[in-house]
Short mmCIF file of C-alpha atoms and ligand atoms in Angstrom, two decimals:
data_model
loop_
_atom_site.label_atom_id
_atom_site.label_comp_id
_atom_site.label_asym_id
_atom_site.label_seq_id
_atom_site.Cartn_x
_atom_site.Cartn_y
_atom_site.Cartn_z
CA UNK A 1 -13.03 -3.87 22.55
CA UNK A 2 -16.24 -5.44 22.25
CA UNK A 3 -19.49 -4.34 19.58
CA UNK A 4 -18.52 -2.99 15.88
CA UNK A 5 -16.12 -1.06 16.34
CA UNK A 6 -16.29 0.63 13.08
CA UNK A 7 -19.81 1.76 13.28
CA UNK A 8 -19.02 3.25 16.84
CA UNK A 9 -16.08 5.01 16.54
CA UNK A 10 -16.63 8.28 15.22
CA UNK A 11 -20.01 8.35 15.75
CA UNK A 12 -21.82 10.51 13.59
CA UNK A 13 -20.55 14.25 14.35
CA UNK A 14 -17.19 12.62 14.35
CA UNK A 15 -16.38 12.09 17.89
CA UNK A 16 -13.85 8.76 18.95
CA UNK A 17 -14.88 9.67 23.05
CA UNK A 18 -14.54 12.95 23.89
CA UNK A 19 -11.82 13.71 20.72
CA UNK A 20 -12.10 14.63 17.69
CA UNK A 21 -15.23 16.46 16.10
CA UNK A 22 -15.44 19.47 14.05
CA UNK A 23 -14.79 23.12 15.36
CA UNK A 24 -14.55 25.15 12.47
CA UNK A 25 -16.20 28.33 10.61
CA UNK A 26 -19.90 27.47 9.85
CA UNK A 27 -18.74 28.17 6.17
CA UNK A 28 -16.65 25.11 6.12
CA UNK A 29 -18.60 23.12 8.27
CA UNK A 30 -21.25 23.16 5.18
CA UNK A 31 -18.58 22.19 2.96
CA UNK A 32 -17.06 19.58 5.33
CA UNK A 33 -20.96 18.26 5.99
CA UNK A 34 -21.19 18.03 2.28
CA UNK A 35 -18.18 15.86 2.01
CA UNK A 36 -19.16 13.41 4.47
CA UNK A 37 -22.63 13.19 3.33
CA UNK A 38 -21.21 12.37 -0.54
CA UNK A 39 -18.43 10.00 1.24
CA UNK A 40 -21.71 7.68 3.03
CA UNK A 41 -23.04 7.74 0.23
CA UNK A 42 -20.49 7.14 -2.63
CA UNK A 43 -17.83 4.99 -0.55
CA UNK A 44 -19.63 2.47 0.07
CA UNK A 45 -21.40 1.51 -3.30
CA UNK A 46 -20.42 -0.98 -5.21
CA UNK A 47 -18.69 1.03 -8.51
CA UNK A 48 -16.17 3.12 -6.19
CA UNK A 49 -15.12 0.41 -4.18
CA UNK A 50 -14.59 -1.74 -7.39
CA UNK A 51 -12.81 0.88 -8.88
CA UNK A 52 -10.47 1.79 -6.16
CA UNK A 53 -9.88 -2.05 -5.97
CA UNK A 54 -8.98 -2.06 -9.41
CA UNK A 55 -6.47 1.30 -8.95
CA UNK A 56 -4.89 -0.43 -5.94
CA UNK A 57 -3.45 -3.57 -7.76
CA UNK A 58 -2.83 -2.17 -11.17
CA UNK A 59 -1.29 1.17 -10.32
CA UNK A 60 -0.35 1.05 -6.54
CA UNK A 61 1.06 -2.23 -6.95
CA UNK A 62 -1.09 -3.65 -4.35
CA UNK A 63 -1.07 -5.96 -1.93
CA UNK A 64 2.72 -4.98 -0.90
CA UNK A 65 4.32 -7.94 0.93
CA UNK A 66 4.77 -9.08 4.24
CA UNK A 67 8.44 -10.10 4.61
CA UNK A 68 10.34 -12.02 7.89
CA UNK A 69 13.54 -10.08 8.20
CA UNK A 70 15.62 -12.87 8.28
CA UNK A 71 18.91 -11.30 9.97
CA UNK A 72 17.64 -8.67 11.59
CA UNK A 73 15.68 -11.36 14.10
CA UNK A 74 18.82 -13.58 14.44
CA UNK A 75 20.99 -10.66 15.36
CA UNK A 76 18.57 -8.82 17.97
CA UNK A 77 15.96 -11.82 18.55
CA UNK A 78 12.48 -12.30 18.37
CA UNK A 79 10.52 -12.67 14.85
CA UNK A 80 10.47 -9.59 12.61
CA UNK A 81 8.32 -8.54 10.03
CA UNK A 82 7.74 -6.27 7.79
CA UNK A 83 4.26 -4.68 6.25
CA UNK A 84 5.97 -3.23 2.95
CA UNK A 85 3.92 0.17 2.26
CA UNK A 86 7.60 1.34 0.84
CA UNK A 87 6.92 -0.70 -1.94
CA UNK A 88 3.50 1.47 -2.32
CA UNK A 89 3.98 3.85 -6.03
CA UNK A 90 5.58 6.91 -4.81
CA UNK A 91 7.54 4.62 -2.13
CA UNK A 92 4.97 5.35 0.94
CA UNK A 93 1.53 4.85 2.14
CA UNK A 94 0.23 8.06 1.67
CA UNK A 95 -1.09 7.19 -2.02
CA UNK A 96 -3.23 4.85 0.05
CA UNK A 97 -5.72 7.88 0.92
CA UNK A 98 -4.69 10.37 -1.66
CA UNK A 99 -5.95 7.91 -4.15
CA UNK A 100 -9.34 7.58 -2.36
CA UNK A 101 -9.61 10.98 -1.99
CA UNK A 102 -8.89 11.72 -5.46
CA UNK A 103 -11.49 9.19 -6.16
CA UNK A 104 -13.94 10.53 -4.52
CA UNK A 105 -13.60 13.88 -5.70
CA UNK A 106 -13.89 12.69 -9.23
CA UNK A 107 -17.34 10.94 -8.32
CA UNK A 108 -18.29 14.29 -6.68
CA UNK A 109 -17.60 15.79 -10.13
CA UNK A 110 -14.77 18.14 -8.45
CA UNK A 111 -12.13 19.50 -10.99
CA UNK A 112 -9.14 20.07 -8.09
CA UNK A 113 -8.01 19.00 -5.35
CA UNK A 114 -6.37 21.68 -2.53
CA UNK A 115 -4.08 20.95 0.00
CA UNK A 116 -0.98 21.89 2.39
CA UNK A 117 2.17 20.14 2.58
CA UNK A 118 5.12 19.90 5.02
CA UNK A 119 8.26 18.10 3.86
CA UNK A 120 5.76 17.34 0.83
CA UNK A 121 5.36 13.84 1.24
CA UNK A 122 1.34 14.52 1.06
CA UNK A 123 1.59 17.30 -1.64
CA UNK A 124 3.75 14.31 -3.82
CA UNK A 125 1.51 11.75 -3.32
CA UNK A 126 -1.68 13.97 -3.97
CA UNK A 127 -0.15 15.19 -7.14
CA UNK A 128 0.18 11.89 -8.27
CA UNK A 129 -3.42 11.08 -7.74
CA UNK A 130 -4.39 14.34 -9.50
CA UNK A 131 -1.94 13.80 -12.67
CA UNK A 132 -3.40 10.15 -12.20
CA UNK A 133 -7.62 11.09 -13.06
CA UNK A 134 -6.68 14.51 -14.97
CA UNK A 135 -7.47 16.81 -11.90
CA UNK A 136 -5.70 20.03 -10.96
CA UNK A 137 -3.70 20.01 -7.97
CA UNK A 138 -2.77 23.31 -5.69
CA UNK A 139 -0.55 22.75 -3.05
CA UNK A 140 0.16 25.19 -0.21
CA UNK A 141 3.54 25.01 1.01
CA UNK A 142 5.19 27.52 3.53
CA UNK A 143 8.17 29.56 1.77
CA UNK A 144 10.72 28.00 4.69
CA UNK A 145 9.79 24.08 3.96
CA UNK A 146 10.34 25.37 0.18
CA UNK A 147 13.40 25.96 0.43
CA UNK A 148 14.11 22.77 2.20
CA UNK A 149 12.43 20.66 0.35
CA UNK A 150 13.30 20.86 -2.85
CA UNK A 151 13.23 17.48 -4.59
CA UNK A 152 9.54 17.58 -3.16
CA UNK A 153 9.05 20.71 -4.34
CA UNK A 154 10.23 19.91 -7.93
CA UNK A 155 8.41 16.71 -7.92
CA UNK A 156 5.13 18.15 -7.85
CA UNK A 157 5.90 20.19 -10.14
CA UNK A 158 6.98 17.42 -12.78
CA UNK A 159 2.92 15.81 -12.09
CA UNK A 160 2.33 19.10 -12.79
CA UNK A 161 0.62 20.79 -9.42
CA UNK A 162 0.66 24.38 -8.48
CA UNK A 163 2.77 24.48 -5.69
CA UNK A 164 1.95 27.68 -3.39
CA UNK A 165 4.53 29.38 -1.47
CA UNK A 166 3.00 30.74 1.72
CA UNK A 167 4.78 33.97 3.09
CA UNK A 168 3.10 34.70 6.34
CA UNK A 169 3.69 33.69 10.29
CA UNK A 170 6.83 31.24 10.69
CA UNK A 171 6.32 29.88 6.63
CA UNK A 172 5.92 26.73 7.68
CA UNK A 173 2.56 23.90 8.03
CA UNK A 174 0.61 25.68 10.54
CA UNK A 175 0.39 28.66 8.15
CA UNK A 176 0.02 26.59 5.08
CA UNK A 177 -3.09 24.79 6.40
CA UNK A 178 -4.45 28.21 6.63
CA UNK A 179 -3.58 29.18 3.77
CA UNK A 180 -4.91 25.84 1.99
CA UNK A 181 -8.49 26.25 3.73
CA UNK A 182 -8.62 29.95 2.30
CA UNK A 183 -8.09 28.89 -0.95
CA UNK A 184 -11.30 26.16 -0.59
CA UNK A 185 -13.28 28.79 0.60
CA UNK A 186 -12.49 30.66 -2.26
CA UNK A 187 -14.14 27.60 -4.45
CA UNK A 188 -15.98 25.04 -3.09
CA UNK A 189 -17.80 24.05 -5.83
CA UNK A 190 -15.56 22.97 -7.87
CA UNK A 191 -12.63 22.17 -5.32
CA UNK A 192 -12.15 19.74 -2.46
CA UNK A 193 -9.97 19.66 0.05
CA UNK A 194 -7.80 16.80 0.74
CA UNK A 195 -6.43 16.14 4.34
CA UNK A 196 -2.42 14.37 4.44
CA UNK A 197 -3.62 12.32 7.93
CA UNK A 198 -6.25 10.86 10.22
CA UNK A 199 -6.21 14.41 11.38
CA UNK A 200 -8.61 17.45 11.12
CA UNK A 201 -12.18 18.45 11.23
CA UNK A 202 -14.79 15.36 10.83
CA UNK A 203 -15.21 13.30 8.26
CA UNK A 204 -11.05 13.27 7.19
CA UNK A 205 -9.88 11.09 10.59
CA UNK A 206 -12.23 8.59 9.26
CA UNK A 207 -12.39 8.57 5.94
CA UNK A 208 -8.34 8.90 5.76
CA UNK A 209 -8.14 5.57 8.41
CA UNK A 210 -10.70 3.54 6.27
CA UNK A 211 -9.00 4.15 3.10
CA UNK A 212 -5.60 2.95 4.88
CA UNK A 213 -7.24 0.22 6.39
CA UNK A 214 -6.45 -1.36 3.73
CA UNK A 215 -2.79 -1.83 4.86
CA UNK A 216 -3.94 -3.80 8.09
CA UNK A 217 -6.71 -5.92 6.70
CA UNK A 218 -3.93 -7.81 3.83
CA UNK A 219 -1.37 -7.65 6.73
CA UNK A 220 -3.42 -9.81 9.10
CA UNK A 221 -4.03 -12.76 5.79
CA UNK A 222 -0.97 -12.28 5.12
CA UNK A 223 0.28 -12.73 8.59
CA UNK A 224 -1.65 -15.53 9.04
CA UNK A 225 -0.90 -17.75 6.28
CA UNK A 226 2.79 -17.21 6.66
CA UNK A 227 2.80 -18.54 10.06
CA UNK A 228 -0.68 -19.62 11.45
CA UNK A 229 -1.30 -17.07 13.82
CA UNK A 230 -1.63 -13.56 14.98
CA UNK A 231 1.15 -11.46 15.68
CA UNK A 232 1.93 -11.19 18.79
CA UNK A 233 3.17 -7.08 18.36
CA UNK A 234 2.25 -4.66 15.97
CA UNK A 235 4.45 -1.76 15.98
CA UNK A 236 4.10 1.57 13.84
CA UNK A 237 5.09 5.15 13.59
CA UNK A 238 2.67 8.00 14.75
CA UNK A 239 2.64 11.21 13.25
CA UNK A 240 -0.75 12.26 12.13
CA UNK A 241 -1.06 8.39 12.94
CA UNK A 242 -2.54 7.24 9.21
CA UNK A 243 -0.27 4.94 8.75
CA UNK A 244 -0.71 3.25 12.24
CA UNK A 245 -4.61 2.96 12.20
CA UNK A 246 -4.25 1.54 8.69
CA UNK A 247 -2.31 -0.98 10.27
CA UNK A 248 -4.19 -0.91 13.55
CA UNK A 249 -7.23 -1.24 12.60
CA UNK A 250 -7.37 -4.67 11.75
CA UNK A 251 -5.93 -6.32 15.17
CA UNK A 252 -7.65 -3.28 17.85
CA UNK A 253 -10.21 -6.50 18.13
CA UNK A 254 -7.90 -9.08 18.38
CA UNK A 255 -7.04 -8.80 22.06
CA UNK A 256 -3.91 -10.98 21.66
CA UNK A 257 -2.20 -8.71 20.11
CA UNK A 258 -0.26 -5.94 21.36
CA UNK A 259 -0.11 -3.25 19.93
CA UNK A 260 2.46 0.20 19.33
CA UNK A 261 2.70 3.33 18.17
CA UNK A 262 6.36 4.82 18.52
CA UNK A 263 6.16 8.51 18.34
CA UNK A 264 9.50 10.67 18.08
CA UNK A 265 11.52 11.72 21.32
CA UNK A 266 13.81 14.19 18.83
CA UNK A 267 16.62 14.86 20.34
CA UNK A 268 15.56 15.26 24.00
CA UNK A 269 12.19 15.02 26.11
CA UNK A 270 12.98 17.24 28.75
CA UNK A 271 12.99 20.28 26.81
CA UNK A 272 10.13 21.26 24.77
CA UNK A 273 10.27 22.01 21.09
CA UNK A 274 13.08 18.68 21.30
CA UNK A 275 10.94 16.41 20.56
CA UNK A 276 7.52 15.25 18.74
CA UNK A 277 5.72 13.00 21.48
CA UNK A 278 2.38 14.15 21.21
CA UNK A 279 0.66 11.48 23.41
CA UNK A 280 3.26 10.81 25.69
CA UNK A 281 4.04 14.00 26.87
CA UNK A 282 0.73 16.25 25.97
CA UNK A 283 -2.27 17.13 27.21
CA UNK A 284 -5.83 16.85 25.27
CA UNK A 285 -6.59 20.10 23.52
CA UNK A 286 -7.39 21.67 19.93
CA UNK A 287 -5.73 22.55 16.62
CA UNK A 288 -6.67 23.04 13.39
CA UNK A 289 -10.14 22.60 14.16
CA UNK A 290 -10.70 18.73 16.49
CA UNK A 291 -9.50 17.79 19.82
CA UNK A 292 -7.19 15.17 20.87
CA UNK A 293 -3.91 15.21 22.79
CA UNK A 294 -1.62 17.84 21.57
CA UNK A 295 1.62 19.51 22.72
CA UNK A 296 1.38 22.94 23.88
CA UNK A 297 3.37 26.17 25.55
CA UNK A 298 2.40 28.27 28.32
CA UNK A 299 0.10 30.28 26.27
CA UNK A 300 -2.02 27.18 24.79
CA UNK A 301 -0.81 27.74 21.78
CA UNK A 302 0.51 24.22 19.37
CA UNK A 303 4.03 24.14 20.77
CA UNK A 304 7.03 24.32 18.30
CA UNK A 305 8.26 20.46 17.58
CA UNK A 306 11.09 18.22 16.44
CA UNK A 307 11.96 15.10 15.45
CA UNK A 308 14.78 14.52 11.88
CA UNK A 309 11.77 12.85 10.50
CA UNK A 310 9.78 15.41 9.16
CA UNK A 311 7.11 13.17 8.68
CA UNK A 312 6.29 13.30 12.47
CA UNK A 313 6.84 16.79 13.40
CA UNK A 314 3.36 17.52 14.58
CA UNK A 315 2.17 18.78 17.80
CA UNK A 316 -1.37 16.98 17.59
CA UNK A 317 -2.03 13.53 16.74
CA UNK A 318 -5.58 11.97 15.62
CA UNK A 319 -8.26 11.76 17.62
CA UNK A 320 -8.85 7.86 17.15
CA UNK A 321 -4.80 7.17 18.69
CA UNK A 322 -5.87 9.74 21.40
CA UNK A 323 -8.97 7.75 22.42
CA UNK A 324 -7.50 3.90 22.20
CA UNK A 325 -4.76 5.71 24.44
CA UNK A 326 -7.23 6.59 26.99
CA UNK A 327 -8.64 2.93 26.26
CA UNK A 328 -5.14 1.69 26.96
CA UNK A 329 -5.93 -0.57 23.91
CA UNK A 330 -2.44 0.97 22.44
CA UNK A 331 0.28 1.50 24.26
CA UNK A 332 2.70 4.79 22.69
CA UNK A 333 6.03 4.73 23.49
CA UNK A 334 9.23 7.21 22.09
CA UNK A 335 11.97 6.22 19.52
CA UNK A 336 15.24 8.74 19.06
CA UNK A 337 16.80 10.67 16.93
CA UNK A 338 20.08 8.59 17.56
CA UNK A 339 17.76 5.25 18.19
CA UNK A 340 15.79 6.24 14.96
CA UNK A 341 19.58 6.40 12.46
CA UNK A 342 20.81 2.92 14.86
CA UNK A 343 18.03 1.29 13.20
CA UNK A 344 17.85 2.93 9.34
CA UNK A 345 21.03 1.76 9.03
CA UNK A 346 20.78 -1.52 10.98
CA UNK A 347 17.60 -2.69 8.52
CA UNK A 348 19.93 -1.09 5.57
CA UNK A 349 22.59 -3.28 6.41
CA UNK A 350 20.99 -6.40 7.55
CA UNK A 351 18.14 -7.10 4.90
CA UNK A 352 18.89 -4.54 2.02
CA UNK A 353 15.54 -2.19 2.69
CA UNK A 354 16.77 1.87 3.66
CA UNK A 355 13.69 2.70 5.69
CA UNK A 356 12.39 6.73 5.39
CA UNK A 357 13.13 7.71 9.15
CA UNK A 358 9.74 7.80 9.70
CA UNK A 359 9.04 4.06 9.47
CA UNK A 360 13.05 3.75 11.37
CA UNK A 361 11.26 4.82 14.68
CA UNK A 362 8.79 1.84 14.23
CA UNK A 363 11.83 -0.57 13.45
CA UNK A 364 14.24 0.89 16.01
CA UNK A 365 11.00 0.13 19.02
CA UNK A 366 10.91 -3.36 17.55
CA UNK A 367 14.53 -3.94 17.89
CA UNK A 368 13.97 -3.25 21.20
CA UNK A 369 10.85 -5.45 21.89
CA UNK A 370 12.96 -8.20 19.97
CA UNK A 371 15.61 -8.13 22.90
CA UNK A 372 13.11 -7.87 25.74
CA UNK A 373 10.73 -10.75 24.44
CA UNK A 374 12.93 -13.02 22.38
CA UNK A 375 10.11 -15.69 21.61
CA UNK A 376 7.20 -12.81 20.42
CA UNK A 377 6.60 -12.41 16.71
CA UNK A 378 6.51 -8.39 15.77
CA UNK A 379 4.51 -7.12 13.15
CA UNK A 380 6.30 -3.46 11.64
CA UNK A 381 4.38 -1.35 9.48
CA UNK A 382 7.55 -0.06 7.21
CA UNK A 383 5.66 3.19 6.07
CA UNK A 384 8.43 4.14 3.29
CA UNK A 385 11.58 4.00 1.62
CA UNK A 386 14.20 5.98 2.77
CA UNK A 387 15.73 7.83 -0.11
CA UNK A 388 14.25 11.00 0.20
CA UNK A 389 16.41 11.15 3.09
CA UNK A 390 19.75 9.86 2.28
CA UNK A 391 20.82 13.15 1.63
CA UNK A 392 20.07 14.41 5.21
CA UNK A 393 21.11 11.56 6.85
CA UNK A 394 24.43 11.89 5.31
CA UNK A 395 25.30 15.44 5.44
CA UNK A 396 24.15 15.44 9.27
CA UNK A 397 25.48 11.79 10.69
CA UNK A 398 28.60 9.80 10.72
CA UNK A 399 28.22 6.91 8.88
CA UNK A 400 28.76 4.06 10.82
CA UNK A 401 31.81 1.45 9.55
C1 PLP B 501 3.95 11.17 6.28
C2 PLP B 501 4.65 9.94 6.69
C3 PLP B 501 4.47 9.38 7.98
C4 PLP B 501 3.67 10.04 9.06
O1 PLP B 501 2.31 10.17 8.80
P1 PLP B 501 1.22 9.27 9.52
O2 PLP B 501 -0.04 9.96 9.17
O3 PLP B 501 1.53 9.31 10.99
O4 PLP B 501 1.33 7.91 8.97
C5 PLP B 501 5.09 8.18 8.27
N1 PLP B 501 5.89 7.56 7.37
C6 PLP B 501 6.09 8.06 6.13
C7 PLP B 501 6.97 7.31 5.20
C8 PLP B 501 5.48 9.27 5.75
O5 PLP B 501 5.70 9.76 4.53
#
């Protein structure tokens, strides 16, 4: 992993190898070339990135800790520790890029930001960058995931977005992104659209990954002046994958260090629609406009997924985890449903932190590299906090004595 790295990968129409890219209506692709033209030139001066700086330690509460879990490592082995994005505002990384995206719509003199939400993690977090620099906030949210979601739901509404029930198809994401992009068309001057991952049509896999680079770049300093060296693992969930190249990112050069991404094996990975595990199961392809390994059925169409973490319920992944895959510079591996709750309520229990279930897939793989390599240091990117699902977790699992 030799050469800069950053200035190769995308390259400039947004390809990491063969994935990524943009395949999208020419309409958009003005909008999107617009975007990335504005983020060259406004991300990298001097004001935004002292600005975002500033944001990041007075309102995030940045940098979040590294912490050694202290009986976590003496019961299963090893040495692990924890990057603390749960300790982010809004309890998750996600406010990582939702602020820079916010910010950047501001300097673009854009009055609202658009969007589609899932469980409404992203639509949360990018209604607390809106309330944060006075912007409006839409959110497109499938009726179905409404009804599910309702904390989320009221939540946004509280920072006070317009949350957007779409009727149409299933309810869910797929028709929600849709539905979000129709609305931007509607409005691009004064709108911009604001990607949830290092997903999507170039420039949003990069610009989301450098704004959560972030995460890896403290993590390695802090890493290092803990114990005077590199981490041996890094280990993180992979939905979209933001939260992983934020983490990533930092060590992909480092060629010490192994490296993770634990993707979700739901409840089975024989049978399609049981699981999430994009990369280890699927085969390249497209959706919602890029290319990179995604799950499909017979007809080629995104296959339906599942994993309890809603976070991770998506049948493509980014195009940057889909080329250091084919790189073999990161290995991606499955976590459980029943492995995933083992370990929520393992770290509960043993250090006092209730990961969200996302971030329990990325523990529950280092418990497990912790027993194979007893003398390795592991380096977990904890995501979030876990009580937007102790409610599910509850009403679904026995709780252990
Ligand atoms: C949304 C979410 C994820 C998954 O998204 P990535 O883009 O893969 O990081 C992981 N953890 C938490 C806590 C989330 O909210």
């Amino acid at each position: 992993m030799q050469g800069n790295y950053f200035k190769n990968y995308p390259n400039k129409e947004g390809f990491f190898k063969e994935y990524g890219g943009s395949f999208i209506p020419e309409q958009l692709q003005k909008e999107m070339d617009k975007i990335t033209k504005a983020y060259y030139s406004i991300s990298k001066s001097h004001k935004f990135i002292a600005e975002l700086r500033s944001i990041r330690k007075h309102y995030q509460g940045r940098p979040t800790p590294v912490y050694f879990c202290n009986r976590l490592s003496e019961r299963y082995g090893g040495r692990i520790y924890l990057k603390r994005e749960d300790l982010n505002h809004t309890g998750a990384h996600k406010l990582n890029h939702c602020m820079g995206e916010a910010l950047l719509a501001k300097y673009m003199g854009k009055k609202r930001l658009i969007a589609e939400t899932g469980a409404g993690q992203h639509g949360v977090a990018l209604a607390t960058a809106a309330a944060y620099f006075g912007l409006e906030c839409e959110i497109h949210m499938g009726e179905v995931d409404i009804q599910k979601e309702y904390p989320n739901v009221m939540r946004m509404k509280v920072l006070g977005a317009t949350v957007i029930p779409v009727t149409h198809g299933l309810k869910t994401l797929k028709e929600a992104v849709d539905s979000a992009f129709e609305a931007y068309l509607k409005d691009p001057i004064n709108s911009i659209y604001c990607i949830g991952s290092v997903v999507g049509p170039h420039p949003f896999p990069m610009m989301v990954r450098d704004f959560q680079r972030v995460i890896g770049i403290e993590a390695k300093d802090q890493f290092q002046e803990m114990t005077g060296e590199l981490p041996d693992n890094i280990v993180a969930c992979v939905g979209g994958g933001s939260n992983a190249m934020g983490i990533f990112s930092a060590f992909l050069q480092d060629d010490e260090c192994k490296i993770f991404g634990v993707e979700p094996g739901g409840k089975s990975l024989d049978i399609i629609g049981d699981h999430a595990a994009t990369m280890s199961l699927g085969t390249p392809g497209m959706i919602h406009g890029f290319k990179c390994y995604t799950l499909q059925d017979e007809k080629g169409e995104p296959a339906p997924v599942h994993s309890i973490a809603s976070g991770l319920d998506y049948p493509g992944v980014g195009p940057e985890h889909s080329m250091l895959k084919d790189m073999d510079r990161v290995s991606y591996v499955t976590a459980s449903d029943k492995e995933c709750i083992d370990a929520f309520y393992d770290l509960s229990r043993s250090e006092g932190i209730i990961p969200a279930l996302e971030s329990a897939h990325a523990v529950a793989y280092a418990i497990k590299l912790a027993q194979r390599s007893p003398q390795e240091s592991i380096l977990v990117n904890l995501s979030g906090r876990g009580d937007k699902d102790l409610d599910y977790v509850i009403d679904n699992f026995e709780m252990p004595k």
